[in-house]
Coordinates of C-alpha atoms and ligand atoms in Angstrom, one line a residue:
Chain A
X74 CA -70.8 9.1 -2.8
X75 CA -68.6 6.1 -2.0
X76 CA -70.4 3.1 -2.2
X77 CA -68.3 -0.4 -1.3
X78 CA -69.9 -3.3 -1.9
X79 CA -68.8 -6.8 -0.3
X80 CA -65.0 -6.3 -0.4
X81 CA -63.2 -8.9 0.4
X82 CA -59.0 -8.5 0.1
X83 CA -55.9 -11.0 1.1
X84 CA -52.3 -11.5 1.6
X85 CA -51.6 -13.9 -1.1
X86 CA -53.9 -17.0 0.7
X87 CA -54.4 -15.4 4.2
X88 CA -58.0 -13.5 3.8
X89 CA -57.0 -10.2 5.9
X90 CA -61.0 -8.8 5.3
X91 CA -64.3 -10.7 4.2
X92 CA -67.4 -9.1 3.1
X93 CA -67.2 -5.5 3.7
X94 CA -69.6 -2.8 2.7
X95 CA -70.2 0.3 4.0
X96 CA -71.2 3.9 2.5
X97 CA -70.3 7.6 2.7
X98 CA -72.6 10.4 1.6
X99 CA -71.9 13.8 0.7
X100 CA -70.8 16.1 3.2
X101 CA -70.5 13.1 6.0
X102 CA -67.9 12.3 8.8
X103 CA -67.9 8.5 9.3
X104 CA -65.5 6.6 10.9
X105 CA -64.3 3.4 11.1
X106 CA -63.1 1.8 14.1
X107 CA -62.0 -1.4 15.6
X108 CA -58.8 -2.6 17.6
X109 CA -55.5 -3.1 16.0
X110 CA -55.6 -5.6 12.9
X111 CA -59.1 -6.1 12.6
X112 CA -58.3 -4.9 8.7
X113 CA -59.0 -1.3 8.3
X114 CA -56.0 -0.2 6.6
X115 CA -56.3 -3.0 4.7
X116 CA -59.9 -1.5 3.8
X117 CA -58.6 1.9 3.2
X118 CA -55.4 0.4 0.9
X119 CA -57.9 -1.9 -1.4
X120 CA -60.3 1.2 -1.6
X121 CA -57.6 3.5 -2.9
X122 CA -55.8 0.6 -5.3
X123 CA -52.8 0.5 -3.6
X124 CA -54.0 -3.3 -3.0
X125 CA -55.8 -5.8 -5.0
X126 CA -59.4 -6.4 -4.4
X127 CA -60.4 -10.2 -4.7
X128 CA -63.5 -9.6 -4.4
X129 CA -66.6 -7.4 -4.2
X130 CA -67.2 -3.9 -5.6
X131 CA -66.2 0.1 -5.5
X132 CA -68.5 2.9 -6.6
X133 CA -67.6 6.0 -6.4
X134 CA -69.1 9.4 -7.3
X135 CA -71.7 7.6 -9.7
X136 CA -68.7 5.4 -11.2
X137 CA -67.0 1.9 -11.4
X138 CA -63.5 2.5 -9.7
X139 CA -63.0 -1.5 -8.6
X140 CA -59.4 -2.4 -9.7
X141 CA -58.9 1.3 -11.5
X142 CA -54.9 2.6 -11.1
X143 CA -54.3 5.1 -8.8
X144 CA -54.1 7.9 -10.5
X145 CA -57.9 7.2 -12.2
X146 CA -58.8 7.2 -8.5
X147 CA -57.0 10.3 -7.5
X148 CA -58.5 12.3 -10.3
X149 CA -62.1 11.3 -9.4
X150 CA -61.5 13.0 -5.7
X151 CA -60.8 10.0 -3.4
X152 CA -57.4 10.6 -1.4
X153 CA -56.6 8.8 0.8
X154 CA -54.2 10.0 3.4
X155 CA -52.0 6.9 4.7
X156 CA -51.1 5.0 8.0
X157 CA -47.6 6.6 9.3
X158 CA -48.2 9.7 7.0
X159 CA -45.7 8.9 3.9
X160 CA -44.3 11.9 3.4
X161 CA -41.4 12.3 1.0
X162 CA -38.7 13.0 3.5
X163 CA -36.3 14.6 1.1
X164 CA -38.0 16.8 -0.2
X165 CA -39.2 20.1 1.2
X166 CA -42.9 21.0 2.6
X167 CA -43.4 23.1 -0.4
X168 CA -42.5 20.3 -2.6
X169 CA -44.7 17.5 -1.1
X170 CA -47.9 20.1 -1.4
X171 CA -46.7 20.4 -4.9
X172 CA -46.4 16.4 -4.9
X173 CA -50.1 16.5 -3.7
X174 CA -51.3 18.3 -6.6
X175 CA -50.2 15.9 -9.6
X176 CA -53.0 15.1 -11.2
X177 CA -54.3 18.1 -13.6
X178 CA -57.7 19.1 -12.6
X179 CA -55.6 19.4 -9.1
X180 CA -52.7 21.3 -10.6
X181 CA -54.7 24.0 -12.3
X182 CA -56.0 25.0 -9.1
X183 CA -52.7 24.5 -7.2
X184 CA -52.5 28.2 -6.3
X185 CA -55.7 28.2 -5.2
X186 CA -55.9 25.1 -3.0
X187 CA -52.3 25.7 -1.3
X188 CA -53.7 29.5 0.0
X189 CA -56.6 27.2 1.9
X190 CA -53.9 24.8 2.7
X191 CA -51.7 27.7 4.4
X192 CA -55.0 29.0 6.1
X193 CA -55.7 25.9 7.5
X194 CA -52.4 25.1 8.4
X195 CA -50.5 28.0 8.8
X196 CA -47.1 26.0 10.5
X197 CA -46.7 24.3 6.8
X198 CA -46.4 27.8 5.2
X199 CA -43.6 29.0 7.8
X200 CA -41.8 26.0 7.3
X201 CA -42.1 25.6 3.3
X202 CA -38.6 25.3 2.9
X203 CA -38.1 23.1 5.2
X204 CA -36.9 19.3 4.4
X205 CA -40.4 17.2 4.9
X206 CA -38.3 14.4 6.8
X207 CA -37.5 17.4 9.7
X208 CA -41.0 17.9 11.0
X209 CA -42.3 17.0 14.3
X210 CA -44.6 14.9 14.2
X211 CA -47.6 17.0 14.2
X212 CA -46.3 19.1 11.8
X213 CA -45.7 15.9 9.6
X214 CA -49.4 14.7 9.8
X215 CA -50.6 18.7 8.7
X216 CA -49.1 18.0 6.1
X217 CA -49.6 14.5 5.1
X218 CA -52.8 16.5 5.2
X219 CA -52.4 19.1 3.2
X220 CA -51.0 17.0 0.7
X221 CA -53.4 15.3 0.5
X222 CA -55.9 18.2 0.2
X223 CA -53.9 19.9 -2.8
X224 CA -55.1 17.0 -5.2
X225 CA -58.6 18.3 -4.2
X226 CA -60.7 15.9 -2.7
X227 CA -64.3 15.1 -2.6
X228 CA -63.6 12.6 -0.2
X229 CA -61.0 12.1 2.0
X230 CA -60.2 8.7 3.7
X231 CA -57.5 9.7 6.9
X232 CA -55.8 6.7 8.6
X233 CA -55.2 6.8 11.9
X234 CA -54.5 10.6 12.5
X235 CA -53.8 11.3 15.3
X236 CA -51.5 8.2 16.0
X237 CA -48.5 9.2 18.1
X238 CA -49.3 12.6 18.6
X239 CA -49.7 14.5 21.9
X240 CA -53.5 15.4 23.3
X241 CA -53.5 19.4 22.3
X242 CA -51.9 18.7 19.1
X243 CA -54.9 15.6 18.3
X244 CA -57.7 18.0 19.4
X245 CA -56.2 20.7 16.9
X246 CA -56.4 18.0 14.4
X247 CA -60.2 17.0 14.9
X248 CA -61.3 20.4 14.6
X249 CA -59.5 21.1 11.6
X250 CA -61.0 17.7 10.1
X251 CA -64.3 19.5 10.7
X252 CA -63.3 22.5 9.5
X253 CA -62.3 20.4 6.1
X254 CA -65.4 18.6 5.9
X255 CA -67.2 21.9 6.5
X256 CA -65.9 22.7 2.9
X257 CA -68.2 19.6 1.1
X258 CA -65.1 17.1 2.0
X259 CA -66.5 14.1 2.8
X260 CA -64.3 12.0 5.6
X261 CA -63.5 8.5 6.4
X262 CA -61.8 8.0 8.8
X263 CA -60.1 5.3 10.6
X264 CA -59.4 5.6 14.5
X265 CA -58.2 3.9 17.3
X266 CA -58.9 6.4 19.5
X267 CA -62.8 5.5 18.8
X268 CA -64.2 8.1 21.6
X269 CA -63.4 11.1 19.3
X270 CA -63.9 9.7 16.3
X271 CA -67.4 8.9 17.5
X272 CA -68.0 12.3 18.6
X273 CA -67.0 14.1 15.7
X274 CA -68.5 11.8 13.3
X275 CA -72.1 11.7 11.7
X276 CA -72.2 7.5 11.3
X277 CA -69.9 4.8 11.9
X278 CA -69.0 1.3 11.0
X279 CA -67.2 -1.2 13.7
X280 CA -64.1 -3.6 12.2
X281 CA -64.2 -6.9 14.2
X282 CA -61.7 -9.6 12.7
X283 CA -61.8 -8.1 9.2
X284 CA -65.7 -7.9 9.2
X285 CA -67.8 -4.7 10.2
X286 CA -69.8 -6.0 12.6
X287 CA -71.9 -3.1 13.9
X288 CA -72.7 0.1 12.3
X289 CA -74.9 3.1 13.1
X290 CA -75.2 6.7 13.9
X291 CA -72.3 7.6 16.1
X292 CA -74.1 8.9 18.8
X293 CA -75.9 5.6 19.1
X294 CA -72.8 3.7 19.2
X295 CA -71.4 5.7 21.9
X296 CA -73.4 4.8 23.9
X297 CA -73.7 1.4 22.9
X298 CA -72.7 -1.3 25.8
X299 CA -70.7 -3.5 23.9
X300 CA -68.7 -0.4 22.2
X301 CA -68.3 1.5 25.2
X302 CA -67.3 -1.6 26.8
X303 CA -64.9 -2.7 24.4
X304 CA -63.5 0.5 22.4
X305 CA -63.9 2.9 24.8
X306 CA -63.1 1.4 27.7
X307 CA -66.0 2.4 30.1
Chain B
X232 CA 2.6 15.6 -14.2
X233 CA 0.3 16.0 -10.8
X234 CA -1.8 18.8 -12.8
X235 CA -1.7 16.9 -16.0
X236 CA -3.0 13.5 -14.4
X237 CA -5.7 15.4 -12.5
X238 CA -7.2 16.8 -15.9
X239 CA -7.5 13.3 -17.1
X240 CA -8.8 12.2 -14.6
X241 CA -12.2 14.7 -14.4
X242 CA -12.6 14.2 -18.2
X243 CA -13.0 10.7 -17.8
X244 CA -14.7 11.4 -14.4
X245 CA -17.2 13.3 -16.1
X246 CA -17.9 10.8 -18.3
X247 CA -18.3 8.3 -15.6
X248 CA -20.3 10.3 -13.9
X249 CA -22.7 10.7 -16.9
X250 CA -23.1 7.2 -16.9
X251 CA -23.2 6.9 -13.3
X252 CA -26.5 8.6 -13.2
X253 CA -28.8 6.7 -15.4
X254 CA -28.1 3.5 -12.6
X255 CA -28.5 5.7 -10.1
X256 CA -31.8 7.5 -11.6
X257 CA -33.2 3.4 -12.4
X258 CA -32.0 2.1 -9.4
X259 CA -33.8 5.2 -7.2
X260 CA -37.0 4.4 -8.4
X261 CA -37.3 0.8 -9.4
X262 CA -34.3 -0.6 -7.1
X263 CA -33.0 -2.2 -10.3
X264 CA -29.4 -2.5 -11.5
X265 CA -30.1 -2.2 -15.2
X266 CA -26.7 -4.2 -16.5
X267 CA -28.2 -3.4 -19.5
X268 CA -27.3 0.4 -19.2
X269 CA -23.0 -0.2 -20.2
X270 CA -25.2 -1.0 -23.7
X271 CA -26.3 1.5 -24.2
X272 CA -23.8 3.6 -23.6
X273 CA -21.9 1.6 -26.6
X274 CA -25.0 1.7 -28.8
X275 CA -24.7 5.7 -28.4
X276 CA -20.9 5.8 -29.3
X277 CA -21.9 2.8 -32.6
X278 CA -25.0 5.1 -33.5
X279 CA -22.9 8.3 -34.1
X280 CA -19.7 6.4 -35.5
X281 CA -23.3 5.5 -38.2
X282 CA -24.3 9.3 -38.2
X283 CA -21.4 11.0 -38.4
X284 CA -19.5 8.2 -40.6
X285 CA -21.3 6.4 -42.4
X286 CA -24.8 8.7 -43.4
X287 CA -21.9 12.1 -43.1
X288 CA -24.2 13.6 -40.9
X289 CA -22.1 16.7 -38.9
X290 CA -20.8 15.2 -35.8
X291 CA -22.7 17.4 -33.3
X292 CA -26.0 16.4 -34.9
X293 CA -25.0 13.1 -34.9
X294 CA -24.6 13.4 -31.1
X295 CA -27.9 14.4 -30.6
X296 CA -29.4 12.2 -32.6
X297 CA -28.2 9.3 -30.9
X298 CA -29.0 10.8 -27.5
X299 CA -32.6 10.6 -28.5
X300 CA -32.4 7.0 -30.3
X301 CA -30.8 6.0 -27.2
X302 CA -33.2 7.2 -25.3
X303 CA -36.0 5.6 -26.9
X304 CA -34.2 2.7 -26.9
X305 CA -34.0 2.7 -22.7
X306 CA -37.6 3.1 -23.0
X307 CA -38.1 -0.2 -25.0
X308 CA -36.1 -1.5 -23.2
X309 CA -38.1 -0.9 -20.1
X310 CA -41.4 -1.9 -21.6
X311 CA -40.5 -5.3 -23.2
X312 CA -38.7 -6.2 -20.8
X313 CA -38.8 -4.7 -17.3
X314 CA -42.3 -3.6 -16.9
X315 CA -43.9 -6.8 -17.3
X316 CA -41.8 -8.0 -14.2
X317 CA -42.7 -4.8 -11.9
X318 CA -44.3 -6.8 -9.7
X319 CA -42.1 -10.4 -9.9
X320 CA -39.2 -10.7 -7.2
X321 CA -36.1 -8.5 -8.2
X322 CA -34.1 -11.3 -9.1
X323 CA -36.2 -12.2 -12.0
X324 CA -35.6 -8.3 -13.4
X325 CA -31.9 -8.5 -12.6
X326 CA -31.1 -11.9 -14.4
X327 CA -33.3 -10.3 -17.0
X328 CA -30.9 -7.3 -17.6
X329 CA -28.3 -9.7 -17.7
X330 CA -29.8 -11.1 -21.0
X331 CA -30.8 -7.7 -22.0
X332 CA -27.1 -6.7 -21.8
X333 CA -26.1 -9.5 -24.1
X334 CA -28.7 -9.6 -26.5
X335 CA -27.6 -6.0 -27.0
X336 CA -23.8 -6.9 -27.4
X337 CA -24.4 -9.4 -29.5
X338 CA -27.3 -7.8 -32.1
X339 CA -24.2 -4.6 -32.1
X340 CA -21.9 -7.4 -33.2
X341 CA -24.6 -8.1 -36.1
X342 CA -24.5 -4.5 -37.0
X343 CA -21.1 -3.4 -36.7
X344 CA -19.1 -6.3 -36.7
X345 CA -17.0 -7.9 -33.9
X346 CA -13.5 -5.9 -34.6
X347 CA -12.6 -2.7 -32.9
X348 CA -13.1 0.6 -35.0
X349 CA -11.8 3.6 -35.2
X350 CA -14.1 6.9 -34.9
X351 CA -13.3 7.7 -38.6
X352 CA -11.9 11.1 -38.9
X353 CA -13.5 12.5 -41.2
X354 CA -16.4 12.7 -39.1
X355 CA -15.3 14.0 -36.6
X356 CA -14.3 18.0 -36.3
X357 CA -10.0 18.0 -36.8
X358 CA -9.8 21.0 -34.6
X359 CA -11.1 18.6 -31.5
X360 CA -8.3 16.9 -31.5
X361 CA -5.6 19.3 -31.2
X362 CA -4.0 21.3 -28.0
X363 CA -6.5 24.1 -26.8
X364 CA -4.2 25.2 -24.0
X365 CA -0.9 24.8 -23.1
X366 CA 0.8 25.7 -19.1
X367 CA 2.8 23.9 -16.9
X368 CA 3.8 21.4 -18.2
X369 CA -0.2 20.8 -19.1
X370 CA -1.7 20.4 -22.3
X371 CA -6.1 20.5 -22.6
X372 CA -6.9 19.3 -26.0
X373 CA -10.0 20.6 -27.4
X374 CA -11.7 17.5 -27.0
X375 CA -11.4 17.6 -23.0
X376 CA -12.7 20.9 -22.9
X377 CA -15.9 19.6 -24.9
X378 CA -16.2 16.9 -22.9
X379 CA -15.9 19.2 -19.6
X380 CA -18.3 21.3 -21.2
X381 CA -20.9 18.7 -22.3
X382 CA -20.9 17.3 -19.2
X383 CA -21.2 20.2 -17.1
X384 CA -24.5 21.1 -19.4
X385 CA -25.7 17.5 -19.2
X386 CA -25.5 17.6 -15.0
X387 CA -26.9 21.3 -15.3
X388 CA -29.9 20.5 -16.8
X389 CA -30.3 17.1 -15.2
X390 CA -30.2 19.0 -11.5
X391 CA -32.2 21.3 -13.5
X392 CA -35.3 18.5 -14.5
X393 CA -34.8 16.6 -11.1
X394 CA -35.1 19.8 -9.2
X395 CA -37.5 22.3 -11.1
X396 CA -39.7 20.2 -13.4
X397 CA -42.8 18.4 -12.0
X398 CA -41.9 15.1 -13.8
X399 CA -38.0 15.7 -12.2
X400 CA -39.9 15.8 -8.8
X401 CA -41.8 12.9 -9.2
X402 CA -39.0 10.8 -10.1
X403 CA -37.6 11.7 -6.4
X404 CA -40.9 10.9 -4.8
X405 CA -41.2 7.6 -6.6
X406 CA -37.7 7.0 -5.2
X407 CA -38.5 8.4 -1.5
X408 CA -41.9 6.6 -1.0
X409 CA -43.2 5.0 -4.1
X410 CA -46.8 4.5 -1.5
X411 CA -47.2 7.5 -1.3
X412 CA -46.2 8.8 -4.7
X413 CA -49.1 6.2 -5.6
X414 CA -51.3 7.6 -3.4
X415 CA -50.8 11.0 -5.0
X416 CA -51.8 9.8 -8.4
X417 CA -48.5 9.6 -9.6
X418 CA -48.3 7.1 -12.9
X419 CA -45.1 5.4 -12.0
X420 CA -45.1 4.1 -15.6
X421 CA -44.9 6.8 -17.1
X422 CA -42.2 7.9 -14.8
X423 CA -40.2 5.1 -15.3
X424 CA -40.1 5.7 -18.7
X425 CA -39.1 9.0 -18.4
X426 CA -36.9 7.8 -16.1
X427 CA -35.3 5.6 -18.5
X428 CA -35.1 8.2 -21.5
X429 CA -33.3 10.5 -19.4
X430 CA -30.5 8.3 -18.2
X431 CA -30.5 6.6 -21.7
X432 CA -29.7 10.1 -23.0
X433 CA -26.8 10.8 -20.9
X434 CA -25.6 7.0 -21.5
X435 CA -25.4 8.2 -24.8
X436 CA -23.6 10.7 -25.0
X437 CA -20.9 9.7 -22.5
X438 CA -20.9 7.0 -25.6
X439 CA -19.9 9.2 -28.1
X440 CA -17.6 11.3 -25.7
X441 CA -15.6 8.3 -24.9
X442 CA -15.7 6.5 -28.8
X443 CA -13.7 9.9 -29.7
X444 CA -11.9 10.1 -27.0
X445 CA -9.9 6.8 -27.0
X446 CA -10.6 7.0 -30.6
X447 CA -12.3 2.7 -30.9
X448 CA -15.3 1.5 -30.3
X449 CA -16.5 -2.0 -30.0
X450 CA -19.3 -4.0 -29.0
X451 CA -18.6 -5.1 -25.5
X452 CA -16.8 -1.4 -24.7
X453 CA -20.0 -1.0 -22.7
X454 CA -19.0 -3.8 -20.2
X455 CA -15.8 -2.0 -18.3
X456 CA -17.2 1.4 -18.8
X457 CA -20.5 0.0 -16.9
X458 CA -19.0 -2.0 -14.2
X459 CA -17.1 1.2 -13.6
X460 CA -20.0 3.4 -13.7
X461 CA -21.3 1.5 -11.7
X462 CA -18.5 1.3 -8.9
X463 CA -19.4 5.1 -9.3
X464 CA -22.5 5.1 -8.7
X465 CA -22.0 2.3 -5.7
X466 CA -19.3 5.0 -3.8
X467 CA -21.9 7.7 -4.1
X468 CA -24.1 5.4 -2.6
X469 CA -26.6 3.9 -5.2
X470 CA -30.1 6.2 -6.0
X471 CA -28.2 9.3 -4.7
X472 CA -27.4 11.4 -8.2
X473 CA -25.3 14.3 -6.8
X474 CA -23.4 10.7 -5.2
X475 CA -23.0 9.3 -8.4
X476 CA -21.6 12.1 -10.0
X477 CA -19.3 12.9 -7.5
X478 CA -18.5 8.8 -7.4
X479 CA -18.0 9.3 -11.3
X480 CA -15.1 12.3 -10.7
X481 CA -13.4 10.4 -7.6
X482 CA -13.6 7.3 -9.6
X483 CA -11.5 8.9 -12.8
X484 CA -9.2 10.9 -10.8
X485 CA -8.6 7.7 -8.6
X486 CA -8.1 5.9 -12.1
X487 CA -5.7 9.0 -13.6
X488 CA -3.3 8.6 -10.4
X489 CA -3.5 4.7 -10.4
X490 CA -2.4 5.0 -14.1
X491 CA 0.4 7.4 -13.0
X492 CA 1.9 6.7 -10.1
X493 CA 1.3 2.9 -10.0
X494 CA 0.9 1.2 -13.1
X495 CA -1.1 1.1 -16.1
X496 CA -2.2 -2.3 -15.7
X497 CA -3.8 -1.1 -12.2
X498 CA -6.1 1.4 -13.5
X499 CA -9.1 -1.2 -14.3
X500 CA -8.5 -2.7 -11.2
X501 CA -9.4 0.6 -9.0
X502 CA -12.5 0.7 -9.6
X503 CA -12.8 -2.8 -8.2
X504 CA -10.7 -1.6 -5.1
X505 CA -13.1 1.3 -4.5
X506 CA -16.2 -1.1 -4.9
X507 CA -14.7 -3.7 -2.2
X508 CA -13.8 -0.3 0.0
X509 CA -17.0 1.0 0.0
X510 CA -19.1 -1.9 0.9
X511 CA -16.6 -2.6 3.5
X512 CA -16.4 1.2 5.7
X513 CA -19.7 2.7 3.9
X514 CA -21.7 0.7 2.1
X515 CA -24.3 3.3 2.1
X516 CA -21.8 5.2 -0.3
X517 CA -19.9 8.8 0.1
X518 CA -23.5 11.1 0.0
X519 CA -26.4 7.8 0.6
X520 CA -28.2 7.9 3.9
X521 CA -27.1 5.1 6.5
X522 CA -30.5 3.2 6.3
X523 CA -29.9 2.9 2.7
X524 CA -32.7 1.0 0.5
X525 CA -36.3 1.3 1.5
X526 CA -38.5 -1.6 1.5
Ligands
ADP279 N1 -48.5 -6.6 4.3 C1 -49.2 -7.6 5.0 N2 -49.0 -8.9 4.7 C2 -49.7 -9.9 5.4 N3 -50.6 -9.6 6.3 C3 -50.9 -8.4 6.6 C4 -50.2 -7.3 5.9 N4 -50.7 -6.1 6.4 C5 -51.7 -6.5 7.3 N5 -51.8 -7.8 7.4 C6 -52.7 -8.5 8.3 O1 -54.0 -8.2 7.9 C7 -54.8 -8.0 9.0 C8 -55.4 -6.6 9.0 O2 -54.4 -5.6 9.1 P1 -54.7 -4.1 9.0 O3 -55.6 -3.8 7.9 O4 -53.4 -3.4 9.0 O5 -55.4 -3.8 10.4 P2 -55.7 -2.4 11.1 O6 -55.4 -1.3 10.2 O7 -57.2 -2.5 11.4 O8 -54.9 -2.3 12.3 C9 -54.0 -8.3 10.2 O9 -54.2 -9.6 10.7 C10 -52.6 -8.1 9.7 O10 -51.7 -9.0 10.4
MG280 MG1 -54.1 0.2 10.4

């Protein structure tokens, strides 16, 4: 479904990632790991257009979306749900959902997809009048979420979810990914917190230096030496 | 004189005000001060002075009709010469509104001339100018309660787009995160532009307001009524629109009592005087949030 092929991206002259391909099929959960700046929000960000890509290729959903604008990208199903969540603070829960459903295919089902968004997130429709910019934090990354869901994806890229947010509330979070990708949402997602990630994923890629340098089935990398040594600290 | 002063003040307010908002609107989601925007204000009041006097076309229609040229013209504007430098360092946009602002002036000198004109009576309805309402000491002409009226629809239904429309709230998420409005599929292009069209509009017609008002227009009339629109738009703290209109009424009553109570030859200055104020004890502006622009 999303196919990258040798993507390599910079800041200005300083390569940030060399080289990079990796794959998600329908209905998968694969992550992305790797410690801080090894270059996976920069992956994520050249993936979605929000950055140039130098180099290398994007396919995705039987398409050409190298170098497209964002809103081509957004239409074709890949979201991607950003570092630090991004909401628009001013503006209130309802709104952002609203925000999240721009494109047209998305809006014309807007009724629709907010009902599964309330279901799945029943806090955002109790506090739908409620100023964006006011959540706690979990609340803010539901619905950085649900945004990002209203604009019906077919894939769904999630950076660093569960960043700054307290153990229950993370847990919560992973089983509603599931949950998501048990509707035929396929997930990327990027993780620090690689032990989880691992377990709820089907594959995963390792981010070394802005290179993958291992990838496999998740189970097999948890219990790989070097990654248990390294990310998950056993 | 108190109540007399104070109703001089909010119809020029308004009209600040009106022009107020198209910086703000720009400013909000591009972070540029379009100097350009004082021209078209003046291009509003020359196009109807054209309408109305020269082609005899009835002065309301005229009104709308330059609204909309106007606001086509803010979206040329924007394409030729903004939108190619999106992406270069703001300085290179602002020193390019600079030289939009006098290309302007000077193609309206080409045009219209250099002198000062009047708005030519005859196109403009008689009735407007005489005294609606008389108490107190106080007289309203009809003119002031048009132009209360005008611009209490204009901010209606600009709180009404921003607000209720889906293109009115993407204009605010541009402004808030322009990331994540990305991210959402948002085509900030086209949201610019509309951007531009709608602050172009009310430009306009705070053009025409004013050319009747005071009765002359002239090609650099845009220059003081932007630099004031601007100090507006400054004290409500710049990208905040209920700021700018409320910067737009304190900024004409300010003006009014200036006028009264110090001097006439003060009045221009106090919009300075507010600027220095605000940058000094709130440079975030009356209603703008303390950590002001986002990167
Ligand atoms: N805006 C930027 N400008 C310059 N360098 C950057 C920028 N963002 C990230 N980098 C650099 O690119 C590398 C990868 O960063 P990033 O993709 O954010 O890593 P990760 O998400 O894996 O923590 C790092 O070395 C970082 O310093
Ligand atoms: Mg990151």
């Amino acid at each position: 479904m999303l196919r990258v092929e040798q993507l390599a991206v910079s800041y200005g002259i300083i390569p940030a990632v060399h080289d990079v391909s990796l794959t998600v099929n329908e209905k998968e959960i694969v992550s992305l790991i790797g410690a801080n700046g090894a270059g996976k929000t920069t992956t994520l960000n050249a993936i979605s257009g929000v950055l140039p890509i130098r180099s290398g290729r994007v396919f995705f959903d039987g398409q050409e979306l190298t170098g497209a604008g964002s809103h081509r990208i957004v239409e074709r199903g890949l979201i991607q749900i950003p570092e630090e969540r991004h909401l628009f603070p001013d503006m209130s829960v309802a709104e952002n959902l609203e925000m999240g459903a721009f494109s047209a295919e998305a809006r014309h089902l807007a009724r629709r997809t907010l009902a599964w968004v309330h279901e799945l997130f029943p806090r955002l429709h109790e506090r739908r009048s409620q100023l964006a910019g006011t959540l706690s934090g979990g609340e803010q990354q539901m619905l950085a979420i649900g945004r990002g869901l209203m604009a019906r994806p077919k894939l769904l890229m999630l950076d660093e979810p569960s960043l700054g947010l307290a153990p229950l509330i993370v847990d919560d979070l992973f089983r509603i990914m599931v949950e998501i990708n048990r509707s035929d949402v396929a997930i990327l997602l990027v993780e620090q917190n690689a032990a989880q990630a691992l377990e709820t994923s089907h594959r995963a890629y390792v981010m070394e230096n802005g290179r993958i340098t291992l990838a496999g089935e998740a189970q097999a990398l948890l219990e790989d030496e070097q990654v248990r040594a390294a990310y998950l600290g056993i | 004189m108190f109540l007399q002063q104070l109703i001089n003040g909010l119809t020029l307010g308004g009209v600040y005000a009106l022009i107020a908002v198209g910086y703000t609107m720009v400013y909000g989601v591009i972070q540029l001060i379009n100097f350009a925007h004082g021209e078209i204000y003046m291009f509003g009041a020359f196009l109807a002075y054209t309408f109305a006097g020269t082609l005899g076309v009835p002065f309301y229609l005229a009104m709308v009709l330059s609204m909309l040229c106007c606001a086509g013209l803010g979206m040329l504007i924007d394409l030729v010469a903004y939108r190619p430098l999106r992406l270069a360092p703001r300085l290179a946009a602002l020193i390019t509104a600079i030289g939009v602002s006098l290309f302007l002036q000077n193609l309206a000198r080409i045009l219209w001339g250099a002198q000062n004109k009047p708005f030519p009576h005859a196109a403009v309805p008689a009735y407007l100018h005489e005294t609606a309402l008389r108490f107190a000491g106080v007289t309203v002409s009809y003119l002031q309660l048009f132009m209360f009226a005008v611009t209490l629809a204009m901010m209606a239904s600009l709180h009404f787009i921003i607000t209720r429309t889906r293109y009115g709230k993407a204009m605010r998420a541009c402004a808030q995160d322009r990331v994540a409005a990305y991210l959402m599929g948002i085509d900030m292009d086209r949201i610019v532009t509309a951007t531009f069209a709608l602050g172009s509009a009310m430009g306009a017609v705070a053009g025409v307001l004013v050319g009747v008002y005071f009765n002359v227009i002239f090609p650099t009339m845009g220059y003081t009524a932007g630099v004031k629109a601007f100090a507006a738009a400054v004290l409500g703290g710049i990208g905040n629109v209920p700021g700018a209109m409320l910067g737009g009424l304190v900024l004409g009553i300010g003006e009014a009592f200036g006028a009264a109570y110090l001097s006439s030859l003060y009045s221009h200055g106090i919009a300075y005087a507010i600027m220095i104020l605000v940058i000094v004890l709130r440079p975030y502006g009356l209603l703008g949030k303390r950590e002001g622009v986002k990167s």
